[in-house]
XYZ file of C-alpha atoms in Angstrom:
326
model
C -65.518 -5.972 -111.358
C -63.771 -4.902 -114.554
C -64.533 -6.002 -118.096
C -64.124 -9.495 -119.464
C -60.669 -10.547 -120.574
C -60.169 -11.562 -124.191
C -61.261 -15.103 -124.956
C -58.477 -17.547 -124.286
C -56.508 -15.174 -122.056
C -53.619 -16.785 -120.219
C -52.515 -14.809 -117.152
C -49.195 -15.057 -115.312
C -49.001 -13.670 -111.774
C -45.396 -13.251 -110.713
C -45.674 -13.335 -106.931
C -48.702 -15.203 -105.639
C -49.092 -13.360 -102.338
C -52.035 -11.467 -100.889
C -52.802 -9.227 -103.876
C -51.578 -11.729 -106.454
C -53.955 -14.432 -105.266
C -56.871 -12.013 -105.151
C -56.142 -10.946 -108.738
C -55.753 -14.574 -109.840
C -59.148 -15.468 -108.393
C -60.765 -12.552 -110.221
C -59.293 -13.308 -113.643
C -59.985 -16.993 -113.146
C -63.652 -16.197 -112.556
C -63.629 -14.362 -115.886
C -62.515 -17.510 -117.697
C -58.762 -16.980 -117.951
C -56.248 -19.703 -117.260
C -53.928 -18.549 -114.470
C -50.371 -19.363 -113.457
C -48.960 -18.028 -110.188
C -45.404 -18.222 -108.919
C -44.181 -19.015 -105.426
C -40.675 -18.752 -104.006
C -40.644 -21.534 -101.409
C -40.474 -25.279 -102.084
C -44.244 -25.673 -101.736
C -47.037 -23.457 -103.137
C -49.379 -21.733 -100.668
C -52.323 -23.853 -101.807
C -53.185 -26.751 -104.084
C -53.812 -26.125 -107.762
C -57.397 -25.250 -108.592
C -59.093 -25.909 -111.955
C -57.627 -23.536 -114.536
C -54.975 -22.423 -112.037
C -51.463 -23.712 -111.402
C -48.393 -22.799 -109.363
C -44.797 -22.669 -110.575
C -41.750 -22.114 -108.419
C -39.720 -18.967 -109.136
C -36.593 -18.439 -107.064
C -33.605 -17.434 -109.208
C -31.239 -17.674 -106.232
C -32.166 -21.351 -105.868
C -32.094 -21.998 -109.613
C -35.870 -22.521 -109.717
C -37.192 -20.947 -112.910
C -40.324 -21.395 -115.042
C -39.390 -22.592 -118.504
C -40.306 -20.926 -121.778
C -42.515 -23.920 -122.519
C -44.422 -23.483 -119.251
C -45.066 -19.812 -120.014
C -45.891 -20.228 -123.693
C -49.043 -18.415 -124.758
C -49.123 -16.014 -121.805
C -51.108 -12.929 -122.786
C -51.233 -10.897 -119.547
C -48.753 -10.580 -116.671
C -48.990 -9.061 -113.203
C -45.745 -8.458 -111.300
C -46.051 -8.162 -107.518
C -42.490 -9.218 -106.610
C -40.490 -6.596 -104.669
C -36.911 -5.559 -105.450
C -34.201 -7.937 -104.304
C -31.544 -7.154 -101.720
C -29.505 -5.277 -104.311
C -32.440 -3.126 -105.395
C -32.922 -4.923 -108.704
C -36.031 -6.617 -110.046
C -35.533 -10.392 -109.993
C -38.438 -11.053 -112.357
C -37.216 -8.656 -115.043
C -33.611 -9.783 -114.707
C -34.431 -13.495 -114.862
C -37.493 -13.605 -117.106
C -37.150 -10.513 -119.279
C -35.869 -12.437 -122.351
C -38.672 -15.018 -122.036
C -41.357 -12.345 -121.574
C -40.195 -10.547 -124.721
C -40.899 -13.685 -126.733
C -44.484 -13.992 -125.488
C -47.609 -12.553 -127.173
C -48.135 -10.112 -124.297
C -51.069 -7.716 -124.488
C -50.511 -6.129 -121.059
C -48.117 -6.226 -118.112
C -49.021 -4.628 -114.801
C -46.322 -3.744 -112.276
C -47.225 -3.014 -108.647
C -45.161 -0.067 -107.446
C -45.583 2.199 -104.426
C -46.692 5.755 -103.724
C -43.564 5.878 -101.577
C -41.745 7.019 -104.733
C -43.176 10.511 -104.090
C -41.353 10.767 -100.769
C -42.367 13.069 -97.942
C -44.630 15.897 -99.107
C -45.537 17.140 -95.618
C -49.187 16.351 -96.258
C -49.413 17.855 -99.753
C -51.112 16.089 -102.661
C -49.268 13.966 -105.224
C -50.533 12.979 -108.640
C -48.861 11.183 -111.521
C -47.202 14.431 -112.609
C -45.486 14.927 -109.254
C -41.744 14.297 -109.676
C -40.667 11.198 -107.757
C -38.431 11.995 -104.815
C -38.175 8.821 -102.713
C -36.529 9.241 -99.344
C -36.604 5.641 -98.137
C -34.235 3.035 -99.486
C -36.991 0.588 -100.349
C -38.855 3.312 -102.261
C -35.722 4.244 -104.214
C -35.311 0.587 -105.154
C -38.949 0.341 -106.178
C -38.660 3.428 -108.384
C -35.570 1.969 -110.079
C -37.445 -1.269 -110.772
C -40.503 0.618 -112.000
C -38.347 2.587 -114.424
C -36.643 -0.591 -115.610
C -39.988 -2.201 -116.400
C -41.279 0.913 -118.149
C -38.118 0.975 -120.254
C -38.245 -2.729 -121.080
C -40.143 -2.404 -124.347
C -42.975 -4.532 -122.932
C -46.607 -3.249 -122.730
C -46.154 -2.105 -119.116
C -48.405 -0.089 -116.826
C -47.130 0.735 -113.352
C -49.643 1.030 -110.521
C -48.468 3.063 -107.526
C -50.093 1.756 -104.345
C -50.311 3.071 -100.788
C -51.009 0.790 -97.795
C -53.033 -2.260 -98.834
C -55.864 -3.524 -96.648
C -58.701 -6.009 -96.945
C -59.839 -9.247 -95.317
C -57.129 -10.306 -92.871
C -55.314 -6.979 -93.293
C -57.387 -4.726 -91.043
C -56.774 -3.701 -87.395
C -59.550 -5.885 -85.964
C -57.387 -8.567 -84.375
C -55.084 -6.042 -82.758
C -58.091 -4.243 -81.304
C -59.613 -7.450 -79.978
C -56.352 -8.576 -78.372
C -55.427 -5.192 -76.964
C -52.387 -4.806 -79.215
C -53.648 -1.783 -81.147
C -51.843 1.522 -80.668
C -53.706 4.804 -80.971
C -50.913 7.189 -81.910
C -51.539 10.841 -82.677
C -49.115 12.948 -84.700
C -50.493 16.394 -85.594
C -51.136 16.761 -89.328
C -50.133 13.175 -90.181
C -52.291 11.280 -92.687
C -51.974 7.961 -94.467
C -53.419 6.747 -97.757
C -54.764 3.256 -98.304
C -56.527 1.055 -100.845
C -58.686 -2.055 -100.515
C -57.189 -5.081 -102.265
C -60.346 -5.526 -104.357
C -59.984 -1.997 -105.708
C -56.436 -2.835 -106.756
C -57.847 -5.813 -108.630
C -60.678 -3.718 -110.054
C -58.305 -0.999 -111.237
C -56.015 -3.567 -112.872
C -58.895 -5.197 -114.731
C -60.281 -1.815 -115.750
C -56.947 -0.665 -117.164
C -56.024 -3.855 -118.988
C -59.417 -3.697 -120.730
C -58.663 -0.213 -122.112
C -57.309 0.159 -125.636
C -53.487 0.184 -125.460
C -53.287 3.812 -126.590
C -55.496 4.840 -123.655
C -53.402 3.199 -120.935
C -51.248 5.677 -118.995
C -47.788 4.414 -118.125
C -48.257 5.257 -114.436
C -51.493 5.216 -112.408
C -52.064 5.987 -108.725
C -54.476 3.561 -107.065
C -55.663 5.066 -103.784
C -59.044 5.684 -102.182
C -60.756 9.043 -101.673
C -60.000 9.561 -97.987
C -56.436 10.089 -96.759
C -56.738 10.338 -92.984
C -54.966 9.747 -89.656
C -54.542 6.159 -88.502
C -56.383 7.095 -85.314
C -59.512 7.670 -87.422
C -59.396 4.222 -89.023
C -58.631 2.573 -85.686
C -61.594 4.355 -84.121
C -63.909 3.121 -86.846
C -62.581 -0.418 -86.487
C -63.354 -0.293 -82.762
C -66.842 1.006 -83.554
C -67.530 -1.941 -85.889
C -66.326 -4.421 -83.280
C -68.008 -2.697 -80.354
C -64.764 -2.784 -78.391
C -62.887 -0.024 -76.563
C -60.074 1.953 -78.124
C -56.600 1.764 -76.613
C -55.459 4.901 -74.787
C -54.263 7.717 -77.046
C -50.503 8.243 -77.205
C -48.587 11.219 -78.544
C -46.156 10.377 -81.314
C -43.432 12.349 -79.538
C -43.866 10.116 -76.495
C -43.675 6.763 -78.299
C -41.326 7.413 -81.217
C -38.334 6.135 -79.256
C -40.032 2.731 -78.827
C -40.914 2.263 -82.503
C -39.092 -0.192 -84.722
C -37.383 0.821 -87.979
C -40.326 -0.151 -90.205
C -42.883 1.768 -88.127
C -40.572 4.773 -88.009
C -40.243 4.747 -91.775
C -44.019 4.853 -92.232
C -44.435 7.734 -89.808
C -41.530 9.663 -91.356
C -43.465 10.483 -94.532
C -46.722 12.370 -94.960
C -48.594 12.785 -98.243
C -52.005 12.654 -99.846
C -52.254 10.700 -103.109
C -54.709 11.733 -105.811
C -56.736 9.122 -107.716
C -58.138 11.682 -110.166
C -56.508 10.082 -113.207
C -57.866 6.626 -112.362
C -61.363 7.650 -111.323
C -62.045 10.700 -113.507
C -59.627 10.356 -116.400
C -60.013 6.596 -116.909
C -63.510 6.176 -115.484
C -62.861 3.593 -112.785
C -65.435 3.600 -109.998
C -64.023 2.670 -106.601
C -65.790 -0.214 -104.941
C -64.679 1.107 -101.549
C -64.242 4.904 -101.735
C -63.118 5.020 -98.108
C -61.967 2.759 -95.304
C -65.517 2.811 -93.908
C -67.026 0.741 -96.721
C -63.838 -1.294 -96.966
C -63.691 -2.151 -93.260
C -67.353 -3.174 -93.245
C -66.853 -5.524 -96.200
C -63.595 -6.909 -94.836
C -65.075 -7.708 -91.449
C -68.087 -9.378 -93.057
C -65.819 -11.532 -95.244
C -63.560 -12.453 -92.330
C -66.554 -13.556 -90.271
C -67.983 -15.499 -93.189
C -64.657 -17.261 -93.739
C -64.294 -18.072 -90.047
C -67.819 -19.473 -89.947
C -67.258 -21.602 -93.054
C -64.015 -23.005 -91.660
C -65.619 -23.734 -88.290
C -68.368 -25.716 -90.040
C -66.067 -27.448 -92.537
C -65.627 -31.254 -92.514
C -63.079 -32.640 -90.076
C -60.544 -33.081 -92.890
C -60.007 -29.310 -92.832
C -60.268 -28.886 -89.094
C -56.516 -28.589 -88.710
C -56.341 -25.445 -90.798
C -56.126 -22.148 -88.921
C -59.391 -20.220 -88.919
C -59.225 -16.666 -90.176
C -60.929 -14.751 -87.418
C -61.537 -11.023 -87.547
C -58.292 -9.359 -88.553
C -56.207 -12.523 -88.533
C -53.287 -10.550 -89.944
C -52.134 -7.121 -88.925
C -52.771 -4.351 -91.394
C -52.995 -2.391 -93.443
C -49.802 -3.537 -95.054
C -47.389 -1.803 -97.358
C -47.307 -2.940 -100.988
C -45.198 -5.995 -101.549
């Protein structure tokens, strides 16, 4: 996946969540030293060889020092805007980052910046027109990073899925909802294709890196289609179909916001212009791989020594998904 990083690369992942940890594992396997940040008092996991955690929570006064970040060559920013719509990483660490020998900085944005297109296609030339507050904040942060003078590429992501972020658990527990809204589609991307696209782009010569890149798969489609395929893989029944008009009143604010916008996102620049080949061109390949990995993880944890027996096993679809970009 991707080309090798330069020898001696030192990678900083600001926001060691789902995508950040997956990226860290990939660059670590390529020989880079990796630093991830966490906000809480304790990191999500123990340090691994060539990998360390630093606390970053400006509100609590927890900040990596310039000495701790010295030599960083590549940065990935996955941290969302703060409550005021500003980027806490740029505000707090911008001066330090400008003193580093950075070769590349990737910022994870959202395709929500395009707003509601009533099912029409958006590419990187489509003027942003975010309708949701969180998308307006994300666009402001994206623009701030792009105007920072740092070697920034912004990657606009739709819903993220992968192991632990598929609908399997909801289907197995009867919590899945099969909602039909005529003409509604959603875009999505497997977490490993986010990682692959990032590695592909950071390996390009700087003059060949577009400032903004959409990272989405080839198949925008209704959520009922993905839920149906998930049920097929599990061999379990689908929940009864519900009309959107009949259930909209019972939806929470977050669900309503997702259903309020409808667009198809083009990956032509990434896949044709830059030559990246999707590992999972559609949810079909992605769901198959995710389920296989979830089952493998669950099996490994079930057979682990008793010292790890207290850890929760990641069964099929242990987290609800797909999820919006962080």
